[in-house]
Tab-separated table of C-alpha atoms and ligand atoms in Angstrom:
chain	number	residue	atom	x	y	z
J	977	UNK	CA	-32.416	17.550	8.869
J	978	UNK	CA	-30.611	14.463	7.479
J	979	UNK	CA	-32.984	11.652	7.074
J	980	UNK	CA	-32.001	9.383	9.740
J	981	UNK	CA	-32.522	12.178	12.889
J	982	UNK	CA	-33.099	16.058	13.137
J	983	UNK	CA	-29.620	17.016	13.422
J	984	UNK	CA	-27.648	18.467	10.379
J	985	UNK	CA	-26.018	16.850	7.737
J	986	UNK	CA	-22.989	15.768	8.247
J	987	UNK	CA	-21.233	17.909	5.191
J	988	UNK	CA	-22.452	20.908	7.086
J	989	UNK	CA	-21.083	19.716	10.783
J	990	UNK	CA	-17.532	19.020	9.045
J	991	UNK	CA	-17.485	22.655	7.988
J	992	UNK	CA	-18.797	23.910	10.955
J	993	UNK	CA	-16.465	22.707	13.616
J	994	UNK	CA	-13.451	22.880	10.689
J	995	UNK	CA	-12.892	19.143	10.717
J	996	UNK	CA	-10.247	18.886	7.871
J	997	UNK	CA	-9.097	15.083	7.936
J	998	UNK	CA	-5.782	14.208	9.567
J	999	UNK	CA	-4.387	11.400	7.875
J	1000	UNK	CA	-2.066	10.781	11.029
J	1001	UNK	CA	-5.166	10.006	12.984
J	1002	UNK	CA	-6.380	7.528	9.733
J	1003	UNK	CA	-9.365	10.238	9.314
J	1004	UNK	CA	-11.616	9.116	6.531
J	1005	UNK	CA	-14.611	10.246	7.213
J	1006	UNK	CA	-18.562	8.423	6.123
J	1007	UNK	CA	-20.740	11.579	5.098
J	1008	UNK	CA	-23.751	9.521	4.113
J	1009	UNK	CA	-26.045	8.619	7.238
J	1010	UNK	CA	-28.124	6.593	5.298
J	1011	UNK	CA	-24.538	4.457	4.609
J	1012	UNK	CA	-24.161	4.479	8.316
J	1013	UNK	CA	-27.468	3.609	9.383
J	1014	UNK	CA	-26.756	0.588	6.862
J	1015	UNK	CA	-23.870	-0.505	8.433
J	1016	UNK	CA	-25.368	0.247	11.865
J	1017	UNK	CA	-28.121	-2.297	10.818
J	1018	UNK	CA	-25.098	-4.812	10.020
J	1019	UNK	CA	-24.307	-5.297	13.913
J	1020	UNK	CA	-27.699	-7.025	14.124
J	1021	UNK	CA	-30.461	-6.326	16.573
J	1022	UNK	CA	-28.708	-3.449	18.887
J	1023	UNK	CA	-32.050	-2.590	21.197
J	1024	UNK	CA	-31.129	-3.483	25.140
J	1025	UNK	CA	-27.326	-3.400	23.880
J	1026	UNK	CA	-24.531	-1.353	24.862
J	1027	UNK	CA	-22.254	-0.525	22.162
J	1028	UNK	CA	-18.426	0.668	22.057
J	1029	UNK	CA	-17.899	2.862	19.253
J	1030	UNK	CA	-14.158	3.397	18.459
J	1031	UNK	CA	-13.133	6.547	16.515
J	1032	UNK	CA	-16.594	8.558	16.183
J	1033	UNK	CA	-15.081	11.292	14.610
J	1034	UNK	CA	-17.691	13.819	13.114
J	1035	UNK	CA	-20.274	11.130	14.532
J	1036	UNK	CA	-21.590	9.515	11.427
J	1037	UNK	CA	-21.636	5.910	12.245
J	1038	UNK	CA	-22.800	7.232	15.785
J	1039	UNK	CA	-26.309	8.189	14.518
J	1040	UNK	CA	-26.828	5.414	12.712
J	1041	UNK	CA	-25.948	3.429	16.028
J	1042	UNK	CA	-28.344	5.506	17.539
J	1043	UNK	CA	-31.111	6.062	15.070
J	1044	UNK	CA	-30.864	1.520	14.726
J	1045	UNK	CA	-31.648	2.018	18.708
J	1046	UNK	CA	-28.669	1.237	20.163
J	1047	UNK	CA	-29.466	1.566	24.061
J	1048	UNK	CA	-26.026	3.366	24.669
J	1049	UNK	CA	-23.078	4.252	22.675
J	1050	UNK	CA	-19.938	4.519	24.195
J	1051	UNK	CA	-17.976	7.032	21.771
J	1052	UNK	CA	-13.968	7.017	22.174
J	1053	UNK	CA	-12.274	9.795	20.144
J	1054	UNK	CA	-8.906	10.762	20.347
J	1055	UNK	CA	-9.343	14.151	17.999
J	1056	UNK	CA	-10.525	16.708	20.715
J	1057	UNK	CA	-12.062	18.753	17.788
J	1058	UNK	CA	-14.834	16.406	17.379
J	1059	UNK	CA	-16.051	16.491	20.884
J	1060	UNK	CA	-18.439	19.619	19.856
J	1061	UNK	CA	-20.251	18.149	17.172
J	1062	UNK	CA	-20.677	14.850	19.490
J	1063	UNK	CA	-21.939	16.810	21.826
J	1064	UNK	CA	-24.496	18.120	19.903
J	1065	UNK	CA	-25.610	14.036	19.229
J	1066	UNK	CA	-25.449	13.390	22.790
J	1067	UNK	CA	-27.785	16.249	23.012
J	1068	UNK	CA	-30.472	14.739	20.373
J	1069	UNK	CA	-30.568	11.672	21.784
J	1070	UNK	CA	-30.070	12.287	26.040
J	1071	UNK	CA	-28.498	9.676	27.999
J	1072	UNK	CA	-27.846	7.152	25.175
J	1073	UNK	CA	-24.431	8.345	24.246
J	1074	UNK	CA	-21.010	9.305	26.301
J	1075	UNK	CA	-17.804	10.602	24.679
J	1076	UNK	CA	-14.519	9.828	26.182
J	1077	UNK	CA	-11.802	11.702	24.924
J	1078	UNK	CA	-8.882	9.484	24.599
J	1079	UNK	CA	-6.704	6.887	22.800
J	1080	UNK	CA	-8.289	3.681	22.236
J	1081	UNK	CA	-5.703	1.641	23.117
J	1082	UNK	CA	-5.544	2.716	26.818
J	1083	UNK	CA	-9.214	3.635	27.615
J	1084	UNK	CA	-10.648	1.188	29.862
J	1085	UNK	CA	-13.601	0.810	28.444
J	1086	UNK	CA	-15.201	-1.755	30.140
J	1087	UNK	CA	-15.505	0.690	33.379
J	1088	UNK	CA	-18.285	2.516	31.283
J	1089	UNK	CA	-20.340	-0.642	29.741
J	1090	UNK	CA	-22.760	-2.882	31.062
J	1091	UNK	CA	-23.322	-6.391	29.042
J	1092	UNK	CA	-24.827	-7.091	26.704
J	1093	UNK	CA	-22.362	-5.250	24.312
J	1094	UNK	CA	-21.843	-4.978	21.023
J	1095	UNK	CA	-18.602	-3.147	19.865
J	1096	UNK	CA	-18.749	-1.433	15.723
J	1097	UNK	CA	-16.805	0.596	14.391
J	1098	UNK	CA	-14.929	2.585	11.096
J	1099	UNK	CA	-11.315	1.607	12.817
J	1100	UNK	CA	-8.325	3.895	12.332
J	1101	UNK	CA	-6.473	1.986	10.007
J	1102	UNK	CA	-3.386	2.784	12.594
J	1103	UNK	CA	-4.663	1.070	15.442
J	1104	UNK	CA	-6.753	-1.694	13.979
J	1105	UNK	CA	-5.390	-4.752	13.688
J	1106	UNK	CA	-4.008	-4.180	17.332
J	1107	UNK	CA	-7.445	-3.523	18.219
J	1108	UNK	CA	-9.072	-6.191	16.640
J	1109	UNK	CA	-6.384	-8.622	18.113
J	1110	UNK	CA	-7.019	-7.463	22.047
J	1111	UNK	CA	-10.582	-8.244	21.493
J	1112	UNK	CA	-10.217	-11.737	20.459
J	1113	UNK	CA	-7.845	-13.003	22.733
J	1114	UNK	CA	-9.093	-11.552	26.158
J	1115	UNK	CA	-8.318	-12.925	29.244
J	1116	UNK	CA	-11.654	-14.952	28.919
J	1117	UNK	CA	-14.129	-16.822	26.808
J	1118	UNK	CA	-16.394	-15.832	26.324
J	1119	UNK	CA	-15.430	-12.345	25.701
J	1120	UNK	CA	-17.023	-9.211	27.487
J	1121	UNK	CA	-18.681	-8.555	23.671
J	1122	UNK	CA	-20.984	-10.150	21.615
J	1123	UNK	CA	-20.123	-8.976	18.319
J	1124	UNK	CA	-17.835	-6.930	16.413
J	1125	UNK	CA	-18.833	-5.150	13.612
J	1126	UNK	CA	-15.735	-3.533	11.877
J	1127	UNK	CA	-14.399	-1.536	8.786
J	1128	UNK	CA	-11.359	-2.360	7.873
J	1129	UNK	CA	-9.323	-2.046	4.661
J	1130	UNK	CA	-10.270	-4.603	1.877
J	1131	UNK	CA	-7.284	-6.453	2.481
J	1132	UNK	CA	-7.375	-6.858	6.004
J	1133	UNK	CA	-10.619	-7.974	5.756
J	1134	UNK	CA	-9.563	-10.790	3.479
J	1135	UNK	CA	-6.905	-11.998	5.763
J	1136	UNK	CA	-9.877	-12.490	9.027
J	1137	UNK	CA	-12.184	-14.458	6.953
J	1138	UNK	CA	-9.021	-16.633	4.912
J	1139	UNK	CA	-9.541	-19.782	4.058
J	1140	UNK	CA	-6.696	-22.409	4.272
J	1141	UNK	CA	-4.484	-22.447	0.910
J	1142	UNK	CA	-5.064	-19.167	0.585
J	1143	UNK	CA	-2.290	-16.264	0.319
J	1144	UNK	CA	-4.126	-14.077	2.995
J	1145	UNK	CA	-4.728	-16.997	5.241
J	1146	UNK	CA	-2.570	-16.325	8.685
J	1147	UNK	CA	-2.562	-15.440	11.946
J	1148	UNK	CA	-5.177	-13.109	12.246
J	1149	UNK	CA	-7.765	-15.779	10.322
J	1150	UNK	CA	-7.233	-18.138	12.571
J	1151	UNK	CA	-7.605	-16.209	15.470
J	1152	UNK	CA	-10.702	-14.785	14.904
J	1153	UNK	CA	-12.128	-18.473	13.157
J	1154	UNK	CA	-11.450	-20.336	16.702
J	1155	UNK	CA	-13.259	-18.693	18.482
J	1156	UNK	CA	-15.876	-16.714	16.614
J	1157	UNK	CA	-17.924	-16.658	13.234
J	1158	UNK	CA	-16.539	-14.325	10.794
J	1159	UNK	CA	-17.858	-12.957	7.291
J	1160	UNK	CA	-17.466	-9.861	5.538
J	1161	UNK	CA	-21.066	-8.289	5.040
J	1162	UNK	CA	-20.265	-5.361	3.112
J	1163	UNK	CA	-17.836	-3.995	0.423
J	1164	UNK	CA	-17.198	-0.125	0.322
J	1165	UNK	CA	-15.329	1.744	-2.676
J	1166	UNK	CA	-13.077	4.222	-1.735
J	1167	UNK	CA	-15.070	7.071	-2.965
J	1168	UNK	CA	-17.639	6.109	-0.202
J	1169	UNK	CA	-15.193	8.211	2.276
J	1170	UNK	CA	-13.943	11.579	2.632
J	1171	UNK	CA	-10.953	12.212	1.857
J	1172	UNK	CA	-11.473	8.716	-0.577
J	1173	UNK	CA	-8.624	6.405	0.742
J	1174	UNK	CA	-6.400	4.686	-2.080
J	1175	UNK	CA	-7.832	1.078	-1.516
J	1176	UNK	CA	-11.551	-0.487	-1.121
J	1177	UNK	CA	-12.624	-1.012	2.387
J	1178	UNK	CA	-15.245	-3.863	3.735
J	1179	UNK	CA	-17.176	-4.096	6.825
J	1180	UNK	CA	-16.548	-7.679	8.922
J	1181	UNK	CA	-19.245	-8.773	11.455
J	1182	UNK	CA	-17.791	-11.450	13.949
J	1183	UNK	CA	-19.948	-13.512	16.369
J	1184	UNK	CA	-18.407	-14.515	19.323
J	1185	UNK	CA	-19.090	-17.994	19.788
J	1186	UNK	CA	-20.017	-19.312	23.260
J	1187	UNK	CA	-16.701	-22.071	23.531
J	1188	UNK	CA	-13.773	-22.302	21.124
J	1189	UNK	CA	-14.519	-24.421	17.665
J	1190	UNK	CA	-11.750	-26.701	19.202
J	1191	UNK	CA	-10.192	-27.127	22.330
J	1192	UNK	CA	-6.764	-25.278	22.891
J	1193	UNK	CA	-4.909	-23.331	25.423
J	1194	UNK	CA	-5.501	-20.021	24.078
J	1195	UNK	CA	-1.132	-19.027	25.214
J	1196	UNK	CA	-0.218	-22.211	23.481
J	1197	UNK	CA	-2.208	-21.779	20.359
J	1198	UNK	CA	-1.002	-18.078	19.796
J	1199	UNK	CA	2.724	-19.251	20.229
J	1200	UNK	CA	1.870	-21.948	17.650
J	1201	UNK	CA	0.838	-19.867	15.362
J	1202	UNK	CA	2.763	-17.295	15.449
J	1203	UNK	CA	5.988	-19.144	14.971
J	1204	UNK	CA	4.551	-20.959	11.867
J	1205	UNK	CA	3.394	-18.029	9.879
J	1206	UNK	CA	7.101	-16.236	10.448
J	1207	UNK	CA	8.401	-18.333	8.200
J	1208	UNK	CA	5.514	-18.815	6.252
J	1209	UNK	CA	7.155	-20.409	3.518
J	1210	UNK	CA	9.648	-23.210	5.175
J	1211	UNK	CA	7.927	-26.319	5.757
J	1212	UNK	CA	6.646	-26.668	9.537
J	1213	UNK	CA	9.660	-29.057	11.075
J	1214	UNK	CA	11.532	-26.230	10.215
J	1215	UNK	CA	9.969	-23.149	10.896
J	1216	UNK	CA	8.495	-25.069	14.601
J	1217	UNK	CA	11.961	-25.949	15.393
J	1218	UNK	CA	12.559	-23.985	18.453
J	1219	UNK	CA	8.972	-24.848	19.831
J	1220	UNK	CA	9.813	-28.531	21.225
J	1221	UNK	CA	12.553	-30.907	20.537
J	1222	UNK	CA	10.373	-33.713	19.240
J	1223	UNK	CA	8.333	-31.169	16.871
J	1224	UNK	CA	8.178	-33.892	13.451
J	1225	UNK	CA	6.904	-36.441	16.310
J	1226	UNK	CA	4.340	-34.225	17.520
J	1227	UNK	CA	3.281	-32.639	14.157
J	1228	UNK	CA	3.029	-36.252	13.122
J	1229	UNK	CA	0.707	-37.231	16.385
J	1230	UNK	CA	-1.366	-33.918	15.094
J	1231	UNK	CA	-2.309	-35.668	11.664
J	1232	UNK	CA	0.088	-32.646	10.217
J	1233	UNK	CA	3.178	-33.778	7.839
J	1234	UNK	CA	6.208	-32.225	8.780
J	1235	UNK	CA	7.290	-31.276	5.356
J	1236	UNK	CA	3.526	-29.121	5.004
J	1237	UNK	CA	3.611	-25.399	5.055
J	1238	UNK	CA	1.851	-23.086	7.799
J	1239	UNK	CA	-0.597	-21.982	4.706
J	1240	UNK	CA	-1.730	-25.691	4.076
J	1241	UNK	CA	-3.114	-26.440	8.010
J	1242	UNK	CA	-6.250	-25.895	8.472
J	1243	UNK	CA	-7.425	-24.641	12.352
J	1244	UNK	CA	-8.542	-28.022	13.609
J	1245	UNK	CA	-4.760	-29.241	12.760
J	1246	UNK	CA	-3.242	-26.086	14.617
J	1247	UNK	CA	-5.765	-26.501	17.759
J	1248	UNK	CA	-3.950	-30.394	17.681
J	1249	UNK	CA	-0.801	-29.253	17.268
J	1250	UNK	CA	-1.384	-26.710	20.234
J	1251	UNK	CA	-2.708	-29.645	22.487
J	1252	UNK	CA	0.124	-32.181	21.535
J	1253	UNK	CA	3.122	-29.428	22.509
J	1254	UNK	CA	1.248	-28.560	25.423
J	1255	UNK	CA	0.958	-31.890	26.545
J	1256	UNK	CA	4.478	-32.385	25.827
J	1257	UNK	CA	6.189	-29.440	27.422
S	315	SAM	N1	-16.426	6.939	12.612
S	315	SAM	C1	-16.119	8.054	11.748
S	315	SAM	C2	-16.722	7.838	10.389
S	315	SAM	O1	-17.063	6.695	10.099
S	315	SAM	O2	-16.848	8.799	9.638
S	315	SAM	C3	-14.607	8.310	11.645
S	315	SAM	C4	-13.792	7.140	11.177
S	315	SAM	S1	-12.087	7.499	10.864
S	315	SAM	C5	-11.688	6.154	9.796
S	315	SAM	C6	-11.247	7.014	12.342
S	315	SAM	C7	-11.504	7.852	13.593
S	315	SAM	O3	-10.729	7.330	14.674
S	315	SAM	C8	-11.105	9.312	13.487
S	315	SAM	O4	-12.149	10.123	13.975
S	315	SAM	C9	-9.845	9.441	14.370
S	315	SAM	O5	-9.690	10.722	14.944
S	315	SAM	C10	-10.103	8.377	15.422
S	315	SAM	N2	-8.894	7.811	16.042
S	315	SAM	C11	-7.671	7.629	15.491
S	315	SAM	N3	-6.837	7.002	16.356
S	315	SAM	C12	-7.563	6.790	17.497
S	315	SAM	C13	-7.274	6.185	18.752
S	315	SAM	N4	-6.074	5.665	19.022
S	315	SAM	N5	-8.252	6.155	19.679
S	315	SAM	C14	-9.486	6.664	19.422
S	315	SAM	N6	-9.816	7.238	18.249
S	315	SAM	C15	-8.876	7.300	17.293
């Protein structure tokens, strides 16, 4: 018995099933359930929810889910030699958990949930920032998920919640700012895993937000952004060249000066900037 359920610890169903870590398949695993059930608490109240678990592996984070009272968890794992000891939660708690054996990244998922859904997870570190990225810019808003609650390494947790000025402010900040509320709510050392990773790794808990924080087309805003922070460091009339002919004009219109850097805007200024070209194209 573990603490959080009646099924062993999770030491014993690593050795067990001989689940040495693959570092190809980002495999660091959480061994302490009551570190689980802690960040399982982090996604909020999960009773009547359905949540998306990506990357179960020995199924750590999965009982916590569970053990919180998650009403389902669907489990996608791309190591087949997890699927045993999975199978053994499924077993402990029946009908609140499927396994699909698969990669993440073309898994419909969706097929297999019903709203409201939550999606948490210890991500790969491999797959994500792509991950992350797909969920907040779906082909709707609101999204088919309420939250996200997500490890990720330190430093890509920095960049989501970046504040203007700052060196990890970028894309992927203000992406996940439009649209949703974003704060890191918990700071892991790397001894926390097994195998320990080199770097510290922090759990990020976004709320999606029922309308953007300011209006945008989604396409245009992306574009916009994108194009800024390639060139990071030129100031914006150059880096936005190839975006519209009149770009200083437009920037200007925007309440942005031409000569500022993509670092300097803050997301109200890009979300202008987005509406201006688009009005202008
Ligand atoms: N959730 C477990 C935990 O917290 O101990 C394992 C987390 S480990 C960081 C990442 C997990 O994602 C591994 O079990 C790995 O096999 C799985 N994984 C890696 N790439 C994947 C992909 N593309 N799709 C689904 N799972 C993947």
């Amino acid at each position: 018995m573990s603490g959080i359920d009646d099924l062993p610890p999770l030491s014993r169903v690593i050795a067990e099933h001989g689940l040495v870590a693959r570092k190809s398949l980002g495999q660091n695993f959480l061994l302490d359930l009551n570190l689980t059930a802690k960040i399982a608490r982090q996604a909020g109240d999960l009773t009547g929810m359905d949540v998306l678990e990506i990357g179960p592996g020995p199924g750590g984070l999965t009982r916590g889910l569970l053990a919180e009272g998650a009403r389902r968890v669907l489990a996608i794992e791309k190591d087949a030699r997890c699927l045993p000891a999975l199978a053994q939660i499924s077993a402990a708690y029946p009908g609140r958990l499927q396994v699909i054996e698969g990669d993440a990244l073309k898994v419909d998922a969706l097929a297999h949930l019903t709203p409201p859904i939550a999606i948490a997870a210890n991500l790969p570190y491999n797959v994500g920032t792509e991950l992350l990225v797909r969920w907040l810019t779906p082909p709707e808003w609101p999204p088919f998920w309420s939250s996200l609650t997500l490890m990720f390494q330190r430093e890509v947790a920095e960049r989501i919640v970046a504040i203007p000025g700052s060196k990890a402010y970028g894309r992927l900040a203000l992406l996940a700012q439009w649209r949703t509320r974003a704060q890191i709510v918990l700071s892991l050392p790397p001894e926390a895993f097994t195998p320990a990773p080199k770097v510290s790794s922090a759990v990020v808990h976004l709320t999606a937000l029922p309308a953007p924080r300011f209006p945008a087309e989604p396409k245009v805003l992306e574009q916009v952004v994108a194009m800024a922070f390639n060139q990071r460091r030129k100031m914006l009339r150059a880096a936005l060249r190839g975006l519209h002919p009149d770009i200083e004009d437009l920037l200007r219109e925007s309440g942005i000066a031409p000569t500022e850097r993509a670092e300097q805007v803050p997301l109200e200024g890009f979300c202008a900037l987005a509406r201006a070209v688009a009005a202008a194209r």
